Coordinates of C-alpha atoms and ligand atoms in Angstrom, one line a residue:
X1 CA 72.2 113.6 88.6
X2 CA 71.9 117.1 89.9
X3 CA 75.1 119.0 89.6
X4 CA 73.9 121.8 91.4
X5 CA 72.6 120.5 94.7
X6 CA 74.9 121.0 97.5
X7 CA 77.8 118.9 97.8
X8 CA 79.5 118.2 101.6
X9 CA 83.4 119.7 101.1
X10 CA 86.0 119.8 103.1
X11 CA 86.0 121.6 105.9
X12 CA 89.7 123.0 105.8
X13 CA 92.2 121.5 103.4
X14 CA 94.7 120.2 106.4
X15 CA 91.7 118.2 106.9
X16 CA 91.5 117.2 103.2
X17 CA 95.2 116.5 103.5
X18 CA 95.0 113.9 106.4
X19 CA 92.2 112.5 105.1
X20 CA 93.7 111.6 101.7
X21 CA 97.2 110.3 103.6
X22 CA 94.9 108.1 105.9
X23 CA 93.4 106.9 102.9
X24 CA 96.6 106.1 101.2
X25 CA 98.6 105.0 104.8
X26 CA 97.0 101.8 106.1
X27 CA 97.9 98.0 105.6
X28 CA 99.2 98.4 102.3
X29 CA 102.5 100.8 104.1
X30 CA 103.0 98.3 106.9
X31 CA 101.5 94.6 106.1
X32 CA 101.4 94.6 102.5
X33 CA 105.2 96.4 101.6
X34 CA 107.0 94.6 103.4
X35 CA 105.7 91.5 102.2
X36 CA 106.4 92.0 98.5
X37 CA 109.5 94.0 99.3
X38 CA 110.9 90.7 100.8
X39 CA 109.3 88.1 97.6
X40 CA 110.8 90.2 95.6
X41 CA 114.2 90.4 96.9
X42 CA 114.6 93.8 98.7
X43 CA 116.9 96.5 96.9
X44 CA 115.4 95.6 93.4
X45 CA 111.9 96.2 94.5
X46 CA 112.9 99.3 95.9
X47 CA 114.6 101.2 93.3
X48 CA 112.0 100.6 90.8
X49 CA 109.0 101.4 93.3
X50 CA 110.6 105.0 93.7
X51 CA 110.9 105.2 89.9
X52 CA 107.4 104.3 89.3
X53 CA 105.8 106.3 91.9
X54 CA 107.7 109.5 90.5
X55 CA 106.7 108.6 86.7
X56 CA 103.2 106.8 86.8
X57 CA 101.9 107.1 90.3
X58 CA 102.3 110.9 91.2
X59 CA 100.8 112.1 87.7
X60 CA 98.1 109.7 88.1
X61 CA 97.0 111.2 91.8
X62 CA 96.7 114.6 89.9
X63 CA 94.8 113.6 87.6
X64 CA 92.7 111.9 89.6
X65 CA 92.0 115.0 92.0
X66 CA 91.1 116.9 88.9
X67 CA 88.3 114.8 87.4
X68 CA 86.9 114.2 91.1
X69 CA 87.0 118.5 91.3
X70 CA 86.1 119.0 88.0
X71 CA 83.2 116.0 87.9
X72 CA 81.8 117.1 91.5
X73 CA 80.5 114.0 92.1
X74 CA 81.0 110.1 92.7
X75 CA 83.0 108.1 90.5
X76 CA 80.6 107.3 87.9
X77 CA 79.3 110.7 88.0
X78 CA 82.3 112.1 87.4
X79 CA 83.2 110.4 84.1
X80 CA 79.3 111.4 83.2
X81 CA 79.6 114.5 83.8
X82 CA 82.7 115.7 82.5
X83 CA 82.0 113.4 79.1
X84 CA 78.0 112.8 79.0
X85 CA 76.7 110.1 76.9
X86 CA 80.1 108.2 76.3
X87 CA 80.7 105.0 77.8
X88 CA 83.7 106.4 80.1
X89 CA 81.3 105.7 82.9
X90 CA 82.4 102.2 83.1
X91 CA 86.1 103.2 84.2
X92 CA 83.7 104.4 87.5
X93 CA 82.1 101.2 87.2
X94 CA 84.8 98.8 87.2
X95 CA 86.6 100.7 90.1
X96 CA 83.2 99.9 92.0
X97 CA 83.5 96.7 91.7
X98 CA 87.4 96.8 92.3
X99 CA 86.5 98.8 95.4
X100 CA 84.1 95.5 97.1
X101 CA 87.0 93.1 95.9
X102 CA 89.3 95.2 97.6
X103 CA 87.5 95.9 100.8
X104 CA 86.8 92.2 101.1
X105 CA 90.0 91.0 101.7
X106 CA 91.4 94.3 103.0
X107 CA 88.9 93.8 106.1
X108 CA 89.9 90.0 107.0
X109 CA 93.6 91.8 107.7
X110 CA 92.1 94.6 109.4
X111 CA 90.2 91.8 111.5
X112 CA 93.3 90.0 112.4
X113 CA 95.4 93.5 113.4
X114 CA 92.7 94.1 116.0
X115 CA 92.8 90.7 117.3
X116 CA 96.3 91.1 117.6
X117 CA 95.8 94.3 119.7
X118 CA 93.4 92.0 121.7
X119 CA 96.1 89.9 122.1
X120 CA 98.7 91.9 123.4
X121 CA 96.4 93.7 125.7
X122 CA 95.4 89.9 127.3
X123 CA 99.2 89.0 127.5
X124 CA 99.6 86.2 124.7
X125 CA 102.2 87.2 123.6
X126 CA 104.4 87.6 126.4
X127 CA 107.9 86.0 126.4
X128 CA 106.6 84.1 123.5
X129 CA 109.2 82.9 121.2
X130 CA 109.5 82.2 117.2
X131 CA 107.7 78.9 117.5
X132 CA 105.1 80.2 120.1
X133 CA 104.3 83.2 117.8
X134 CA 104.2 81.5 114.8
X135 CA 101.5 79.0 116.5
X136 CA 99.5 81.9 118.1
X137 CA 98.9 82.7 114.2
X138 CA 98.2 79.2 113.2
X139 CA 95.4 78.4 115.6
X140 CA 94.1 81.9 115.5
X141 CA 94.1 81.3 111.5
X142 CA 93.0 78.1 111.6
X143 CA 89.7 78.7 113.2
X144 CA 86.8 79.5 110.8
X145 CA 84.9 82.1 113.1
X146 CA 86.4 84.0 115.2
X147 CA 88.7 85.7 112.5
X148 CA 85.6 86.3 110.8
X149 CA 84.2 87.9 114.4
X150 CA 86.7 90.1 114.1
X151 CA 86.6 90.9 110.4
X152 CA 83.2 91.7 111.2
X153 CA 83.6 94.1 114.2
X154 CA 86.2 96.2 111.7
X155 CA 83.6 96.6 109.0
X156 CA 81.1 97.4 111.6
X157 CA 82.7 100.6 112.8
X158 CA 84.0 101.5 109.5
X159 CA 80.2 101.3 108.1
X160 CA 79.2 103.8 111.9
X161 CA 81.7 106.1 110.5
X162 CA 80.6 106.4 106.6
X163 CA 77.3 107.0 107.5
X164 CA 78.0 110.1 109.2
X165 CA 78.9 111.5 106.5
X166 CA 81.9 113.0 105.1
X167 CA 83.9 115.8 107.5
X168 CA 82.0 115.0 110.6
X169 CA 83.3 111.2 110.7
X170 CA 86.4 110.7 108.0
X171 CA 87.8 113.7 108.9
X172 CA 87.8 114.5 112.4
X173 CA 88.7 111.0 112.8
X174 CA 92.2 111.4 110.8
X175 CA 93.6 114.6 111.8
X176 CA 93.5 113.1 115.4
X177 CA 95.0 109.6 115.0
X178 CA 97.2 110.1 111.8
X179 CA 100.3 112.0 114.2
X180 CA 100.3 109.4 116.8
X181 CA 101.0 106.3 114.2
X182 CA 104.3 108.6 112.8
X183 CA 105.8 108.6 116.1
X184 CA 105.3 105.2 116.9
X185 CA 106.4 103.9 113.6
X186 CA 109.6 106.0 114.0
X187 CA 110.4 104.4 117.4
X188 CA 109.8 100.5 116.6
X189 CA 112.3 101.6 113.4
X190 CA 114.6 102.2 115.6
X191 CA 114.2 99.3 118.0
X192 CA 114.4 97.1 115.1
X193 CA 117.6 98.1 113.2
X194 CA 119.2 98.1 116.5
X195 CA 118.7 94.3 116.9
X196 CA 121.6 92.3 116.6
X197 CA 122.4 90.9 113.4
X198 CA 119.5 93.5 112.3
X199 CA 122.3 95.2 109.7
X200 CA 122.4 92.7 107.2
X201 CA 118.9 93.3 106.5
X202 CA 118.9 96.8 106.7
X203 CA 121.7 96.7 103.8
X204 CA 119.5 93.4 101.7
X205 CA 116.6 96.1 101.7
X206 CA 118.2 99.3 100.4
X207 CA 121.4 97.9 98.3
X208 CA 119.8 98.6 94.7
X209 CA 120.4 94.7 92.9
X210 CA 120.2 95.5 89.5
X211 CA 120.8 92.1 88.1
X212 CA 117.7 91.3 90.2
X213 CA 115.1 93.3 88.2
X214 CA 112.6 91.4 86.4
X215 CA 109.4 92.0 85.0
X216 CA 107.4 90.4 87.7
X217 CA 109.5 92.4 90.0
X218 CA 108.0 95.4 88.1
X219 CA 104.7 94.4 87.8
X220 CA 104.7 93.8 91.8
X221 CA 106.1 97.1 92.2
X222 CA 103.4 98.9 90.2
X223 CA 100.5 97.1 91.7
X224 CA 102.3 97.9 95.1
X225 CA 102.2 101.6 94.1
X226 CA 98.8 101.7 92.8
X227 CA 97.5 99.9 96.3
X228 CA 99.4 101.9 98.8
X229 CA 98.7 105.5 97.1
X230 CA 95.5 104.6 97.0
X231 CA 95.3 104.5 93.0
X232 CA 92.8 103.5 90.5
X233 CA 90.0 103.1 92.1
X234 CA 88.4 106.5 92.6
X235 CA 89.0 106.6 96.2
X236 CA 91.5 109.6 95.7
X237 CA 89.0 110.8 92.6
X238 CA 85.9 110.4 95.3
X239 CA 87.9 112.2 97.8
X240 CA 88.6 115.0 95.4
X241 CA 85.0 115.2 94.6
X242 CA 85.0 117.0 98.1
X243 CA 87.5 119.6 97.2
X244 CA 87.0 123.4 97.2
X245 CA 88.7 125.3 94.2
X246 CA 91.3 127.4 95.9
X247 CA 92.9 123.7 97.1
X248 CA 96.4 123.1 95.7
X249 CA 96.4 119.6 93.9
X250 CA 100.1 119.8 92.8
X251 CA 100.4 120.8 96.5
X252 CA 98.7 118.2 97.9
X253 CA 99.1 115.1 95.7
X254 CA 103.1 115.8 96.6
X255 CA 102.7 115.3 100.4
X256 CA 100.0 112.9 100.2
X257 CA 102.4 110.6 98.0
X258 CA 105.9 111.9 99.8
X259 CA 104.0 110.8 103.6
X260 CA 102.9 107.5 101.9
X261 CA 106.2 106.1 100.7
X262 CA 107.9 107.8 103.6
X263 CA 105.5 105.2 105.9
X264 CA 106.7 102.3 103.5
X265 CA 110.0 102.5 104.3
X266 CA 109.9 103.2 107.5
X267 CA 107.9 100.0 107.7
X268 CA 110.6 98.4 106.0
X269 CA 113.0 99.3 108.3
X270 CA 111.0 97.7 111.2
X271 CA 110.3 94.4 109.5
X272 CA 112.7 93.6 107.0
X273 CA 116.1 93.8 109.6
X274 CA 113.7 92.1 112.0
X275 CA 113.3 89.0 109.5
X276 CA 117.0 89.2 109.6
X277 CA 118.0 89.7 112.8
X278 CA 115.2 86.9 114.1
X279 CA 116.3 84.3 111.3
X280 CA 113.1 84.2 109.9
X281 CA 112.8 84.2 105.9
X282 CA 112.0 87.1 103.9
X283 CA 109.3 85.3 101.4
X284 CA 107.2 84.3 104.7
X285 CA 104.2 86.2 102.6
X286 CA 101.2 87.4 104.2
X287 CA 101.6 86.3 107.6
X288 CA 105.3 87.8 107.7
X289 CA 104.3 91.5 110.1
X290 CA 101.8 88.9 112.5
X291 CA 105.2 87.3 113.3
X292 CA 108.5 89.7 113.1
X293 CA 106.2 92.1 115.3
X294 CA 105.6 90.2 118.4
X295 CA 109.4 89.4 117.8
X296 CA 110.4 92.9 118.0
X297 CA 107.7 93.6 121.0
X298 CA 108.9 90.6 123.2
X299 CA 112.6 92.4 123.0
X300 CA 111.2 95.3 124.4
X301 CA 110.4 96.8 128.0
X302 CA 106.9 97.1 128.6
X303 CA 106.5 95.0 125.0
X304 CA 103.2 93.8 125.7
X305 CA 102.1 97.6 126.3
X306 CA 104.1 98.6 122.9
X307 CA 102.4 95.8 121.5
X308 CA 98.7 96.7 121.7
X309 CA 99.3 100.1 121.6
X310 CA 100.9 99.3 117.8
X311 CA 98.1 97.7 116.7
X312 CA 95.7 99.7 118.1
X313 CA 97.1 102.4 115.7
X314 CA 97.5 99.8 112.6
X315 CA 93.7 98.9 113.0
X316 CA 93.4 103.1 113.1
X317 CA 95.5 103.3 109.8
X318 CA 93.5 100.8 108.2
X319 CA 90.1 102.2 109.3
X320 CA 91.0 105.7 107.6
X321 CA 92.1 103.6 104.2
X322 CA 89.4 101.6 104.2
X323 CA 86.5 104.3 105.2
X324 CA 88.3 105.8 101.9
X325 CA 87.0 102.3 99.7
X326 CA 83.8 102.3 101.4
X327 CA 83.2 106.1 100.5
X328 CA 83.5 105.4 97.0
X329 CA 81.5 102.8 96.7
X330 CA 78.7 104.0 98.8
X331 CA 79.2 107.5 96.9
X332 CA 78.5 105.6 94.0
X333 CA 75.5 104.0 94.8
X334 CA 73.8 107.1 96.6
X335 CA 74.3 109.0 93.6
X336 CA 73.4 106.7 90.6
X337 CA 70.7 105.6 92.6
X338 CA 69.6 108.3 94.6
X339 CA 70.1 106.0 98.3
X340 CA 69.8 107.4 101.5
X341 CA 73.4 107.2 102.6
X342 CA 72.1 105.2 104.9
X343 CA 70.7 102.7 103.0
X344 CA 73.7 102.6 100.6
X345 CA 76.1 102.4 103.6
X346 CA 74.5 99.4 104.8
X347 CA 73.7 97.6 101.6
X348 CA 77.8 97.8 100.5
X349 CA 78.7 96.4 103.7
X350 CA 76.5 93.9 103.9
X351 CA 77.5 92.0 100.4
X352 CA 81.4 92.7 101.5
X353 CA 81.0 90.9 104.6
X354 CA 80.0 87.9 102.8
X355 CA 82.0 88.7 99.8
X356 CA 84.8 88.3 102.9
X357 CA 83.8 84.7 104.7
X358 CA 86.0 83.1 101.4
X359 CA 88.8 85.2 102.0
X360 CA 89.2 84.7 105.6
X361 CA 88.8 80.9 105.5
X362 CA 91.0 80.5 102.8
X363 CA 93.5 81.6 105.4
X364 CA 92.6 78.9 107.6
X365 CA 90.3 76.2 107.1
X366 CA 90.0 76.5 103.3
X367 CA 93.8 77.1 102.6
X368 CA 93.9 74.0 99.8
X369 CA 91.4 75.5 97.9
X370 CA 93.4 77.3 95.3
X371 CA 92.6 79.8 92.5
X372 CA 95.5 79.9 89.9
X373 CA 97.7 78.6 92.3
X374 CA 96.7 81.4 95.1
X375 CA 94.5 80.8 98.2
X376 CA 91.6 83.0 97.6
X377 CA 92.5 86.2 99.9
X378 CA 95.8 86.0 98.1
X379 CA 93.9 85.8 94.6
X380 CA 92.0 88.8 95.1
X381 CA 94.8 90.6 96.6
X382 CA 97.3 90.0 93.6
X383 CA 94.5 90.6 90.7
X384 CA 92.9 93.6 92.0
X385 CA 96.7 95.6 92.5
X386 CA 98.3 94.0 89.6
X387 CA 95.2 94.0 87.1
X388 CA 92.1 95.4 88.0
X389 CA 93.5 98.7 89.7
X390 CA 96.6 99.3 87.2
X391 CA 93.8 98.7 84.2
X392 CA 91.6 101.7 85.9
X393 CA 94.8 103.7 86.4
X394 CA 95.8 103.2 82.3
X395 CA 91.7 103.7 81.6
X396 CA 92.1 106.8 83.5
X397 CA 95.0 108.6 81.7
X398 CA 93.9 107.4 78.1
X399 CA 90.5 109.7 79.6
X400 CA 92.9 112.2 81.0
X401 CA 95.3 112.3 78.0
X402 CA 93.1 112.5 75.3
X403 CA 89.7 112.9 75.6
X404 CA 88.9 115.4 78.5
X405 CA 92.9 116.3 77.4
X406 CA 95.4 117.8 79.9
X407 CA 95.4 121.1 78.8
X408 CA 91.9 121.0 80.1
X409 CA 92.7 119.3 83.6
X410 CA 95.8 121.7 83.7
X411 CA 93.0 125.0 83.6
X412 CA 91.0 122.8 86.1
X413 CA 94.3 122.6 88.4
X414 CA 95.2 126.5 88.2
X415 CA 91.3 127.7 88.4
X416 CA 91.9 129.9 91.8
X417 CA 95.6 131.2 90.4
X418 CA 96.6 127.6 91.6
X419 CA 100.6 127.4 90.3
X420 CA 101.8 124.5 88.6
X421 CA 104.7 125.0 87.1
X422 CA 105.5 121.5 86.2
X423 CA 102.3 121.5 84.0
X424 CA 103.8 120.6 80.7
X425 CA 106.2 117.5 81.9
X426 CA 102.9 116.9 83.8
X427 CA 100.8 116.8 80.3
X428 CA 103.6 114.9 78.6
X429 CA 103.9 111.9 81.2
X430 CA 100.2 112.0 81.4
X431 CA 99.4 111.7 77.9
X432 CA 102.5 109.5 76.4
X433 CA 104.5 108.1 79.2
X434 CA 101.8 106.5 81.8
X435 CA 99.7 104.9 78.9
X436 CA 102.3 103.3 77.4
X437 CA 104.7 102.0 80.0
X438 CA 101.3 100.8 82.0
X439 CA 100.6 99.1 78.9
X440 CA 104.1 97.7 78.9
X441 CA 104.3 96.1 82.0
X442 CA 101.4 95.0 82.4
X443 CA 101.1 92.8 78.5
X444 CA 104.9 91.9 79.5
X445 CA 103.7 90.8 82.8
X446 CA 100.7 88.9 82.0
X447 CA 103.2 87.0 79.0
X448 CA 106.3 86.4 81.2
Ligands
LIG501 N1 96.1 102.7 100.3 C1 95.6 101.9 101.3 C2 96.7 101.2 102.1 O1 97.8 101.4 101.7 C3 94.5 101.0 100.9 C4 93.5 101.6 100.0 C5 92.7 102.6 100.4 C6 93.3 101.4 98.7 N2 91.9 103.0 99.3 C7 92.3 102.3 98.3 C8 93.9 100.5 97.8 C9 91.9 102.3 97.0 C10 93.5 100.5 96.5 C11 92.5 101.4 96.1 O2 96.5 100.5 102.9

């Protein structure tokens, strides 16, 4: 590995900035959320998702920033370079892997949001009620190919945008698109608590229920933190790779984790008095957006137009999140391997399109097959936030805490005169406080 040939960088850090929060915005704000908010019984999810994103999840993002700075390169690199000849390289390796898991299912989603856009634009929807819509989803589910079609299409334009490279595609295609989602989000928010019989929801979602807090509701919580910042899986370490020195990473981890949750429970607020206000139920799982939000459209003037336009947007968001998965793992392969971008580009997307056909049928055709109980898509989903990614997160700060050590990260952070003037709770949580609780919840999970 050269460490000294040019590296692509940011062009300007507002660029870096929208990049990182279209990585971390996408289906796991608006389709993934809301689900586990309402399994795992609204106010107790939320209370302890803000605590874990202020303790675990924020400390985590900077020290992710700093090894991608400080490494300079992909996610293996990284590890190399800043510890060479130790086996740390595997935490890059495992995230790899992680990454094509994740990417998988993420994309069978991603299909389905742009079908729905398809949808809306065709009419389907219109003055469809709680039965139509909820057999519009069946007998689009149920069919083995044309999802997959669809899943397909998503990957395909997320695989024309990696290959041109980093600023020229991720970029520019962010700081456009990232501003128009906000606004619309903001609107259907307000649509949707305005529903009648919408209140009861809106108080089931933000009444903290104490009693209500269990383990599994924690361990759901953290592996919802993890996936919807974007965590443990070098995608926020690959995008750091890109960084220029005189970049704030205390700065920027802030927004980028502040615009994320912000987006979550704004989301909330669309779907979760929605379920109420429709009579639906709050555990509906993974289908649960595909059905409050043609709900919430058909109650609107010029719905149907609403409608696409929303999904449009949502297949936008999860472009820029899942460009961010892709990057990593083609970044990994181009530089352990020495591929063309090209090449590597096209050879990841390839085995995640078939790594994919299983998860989309098992929403459909395939849904009896299960694995530990879980229809495949659901499988990977639930061990690759609740194990795979919290086990790279906890890898990551044992790395951070005591072998590269945070005094070490904290010089790396304040190289240009950067301040940081929470650097020594910063160096405790990183070293003490995110090892251990990680370890915590997720042995207590895994036993419960
Ligand atoms: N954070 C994204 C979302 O909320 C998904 C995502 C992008 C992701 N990169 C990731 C999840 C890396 C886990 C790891 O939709």
């Amino acid at each position: 590995m050269d460490l000294f040939q040019k590296r692509e960088q940011w062009q300007t850090s507002q660029g870096f900035i929208l990049a990182t929060i279209g990585s971390a915005i996408g289906l796991g704000n608006i389709w993934r959320f809301p689900t586990v908010v309402g399994e795992s019984g609204g106010g107790a999810f939320l209370l302890v998702y803000l605590i874990i994103i202020l303790i675990l999840g924020l400390p985590l993002m900077l020290g992710e920033l700093s090894i991608g700075r400080r490494g300079k390169s992909s996610i293996i690199g990284a590890f190399m370079s800043i510890k060479p000849h130790t086996p740390w390289w595997l935490i890059g390796a495992i995230s790899v892997f992680s990454g094509i898991l994740i990417l998988s299912f993420y994309s069978v989603i991603s299909g389905w949001s742009l079908y729905y856009m398809f949808s809306f634009l065709t009419g389907q929807f219109q003055g469809a009620g709680i039965q139509e819509v909820q057999n519009l989803f069946q007998s689009f589910v149920q069919r083995p190919f044309f999802p997959l079609f669809w899943q397909g299409t998503f990957l395909f334009i997320t695989l024309c945008i990696v290959m041109r490279g980093i600023h020229k595609g991720i970029e520019r295609a962010s700081t456009v698109l990232m501003p128009i989602l906000f606004v619309l989000l903001f609107l259907l928010a307000l649509r949707s608590i305005t529903l009648d019989g919408a209140w009861e929801g809106v108080l089931w979602f933000i009444r903290p229920q104490l009693a209500a807090i269990n383990i599994q509701v924690v361990l759901g919580a953290l592996g919802q933190v993890f996936f919807s910042l974007s965590l443990g899986m070098g995608a926020i370490l690959t995008y750091g790779s890109y960084l220029a020195p005189e970049d704030a990473i205390p700065k920027s981890s802030l927004i980028i984790s502040l615009s994320d949750l912000t987006i979550a429970i704004v989301a909330g607020f669309i779907i979760i008095p929605a379920v109420f206000a429709f009579g639906l139920e709050p555990e509906t799982g993974l289908p649960l957006i595909f059905i409050t939000l043609p709900l919430i459209f058909g109650s609107l003037p010029v719905g149907q137009l609403l409608g696409a336009s929303f999904f449009i947007l949502l297949s936008i968001a999860a472009l820029t999140s899942a460009l961010s998965i892709l990057e990593v793992v083609v970044a990994a392969c181009k530089d352990t391997f020495q591929w063309s971008r090209n090449k590597a580009t096209l050879l990841s997307t390839l085995i995640i399109f078939f790594l994919s056909i299983p998860s989309s049928l098992s929403m459909g055709t395939w849904e009896h097959v299960r694995f530990w109980g879980f229809p495949f898509l659901e499988f990977l989903d639930t061990i690759t936030a609740v194990f795979f990614l919290p086990l790279i997160g906890l890898l990551t700060s044992i790395f951070i805490g005591w072998i590269w050590t945070p005094h070490k990260c904290v010089q790396e952070i304040t190289r240009e005169k950067v301040p940081f003037p929470l650097s020594s709770i910063w160096s405790f949580l990183i070293k003490y406080v995110v090892p251990i609780s990680m370890l915590y919840i997720l042995i207590s999970g895994f036993l419960a």
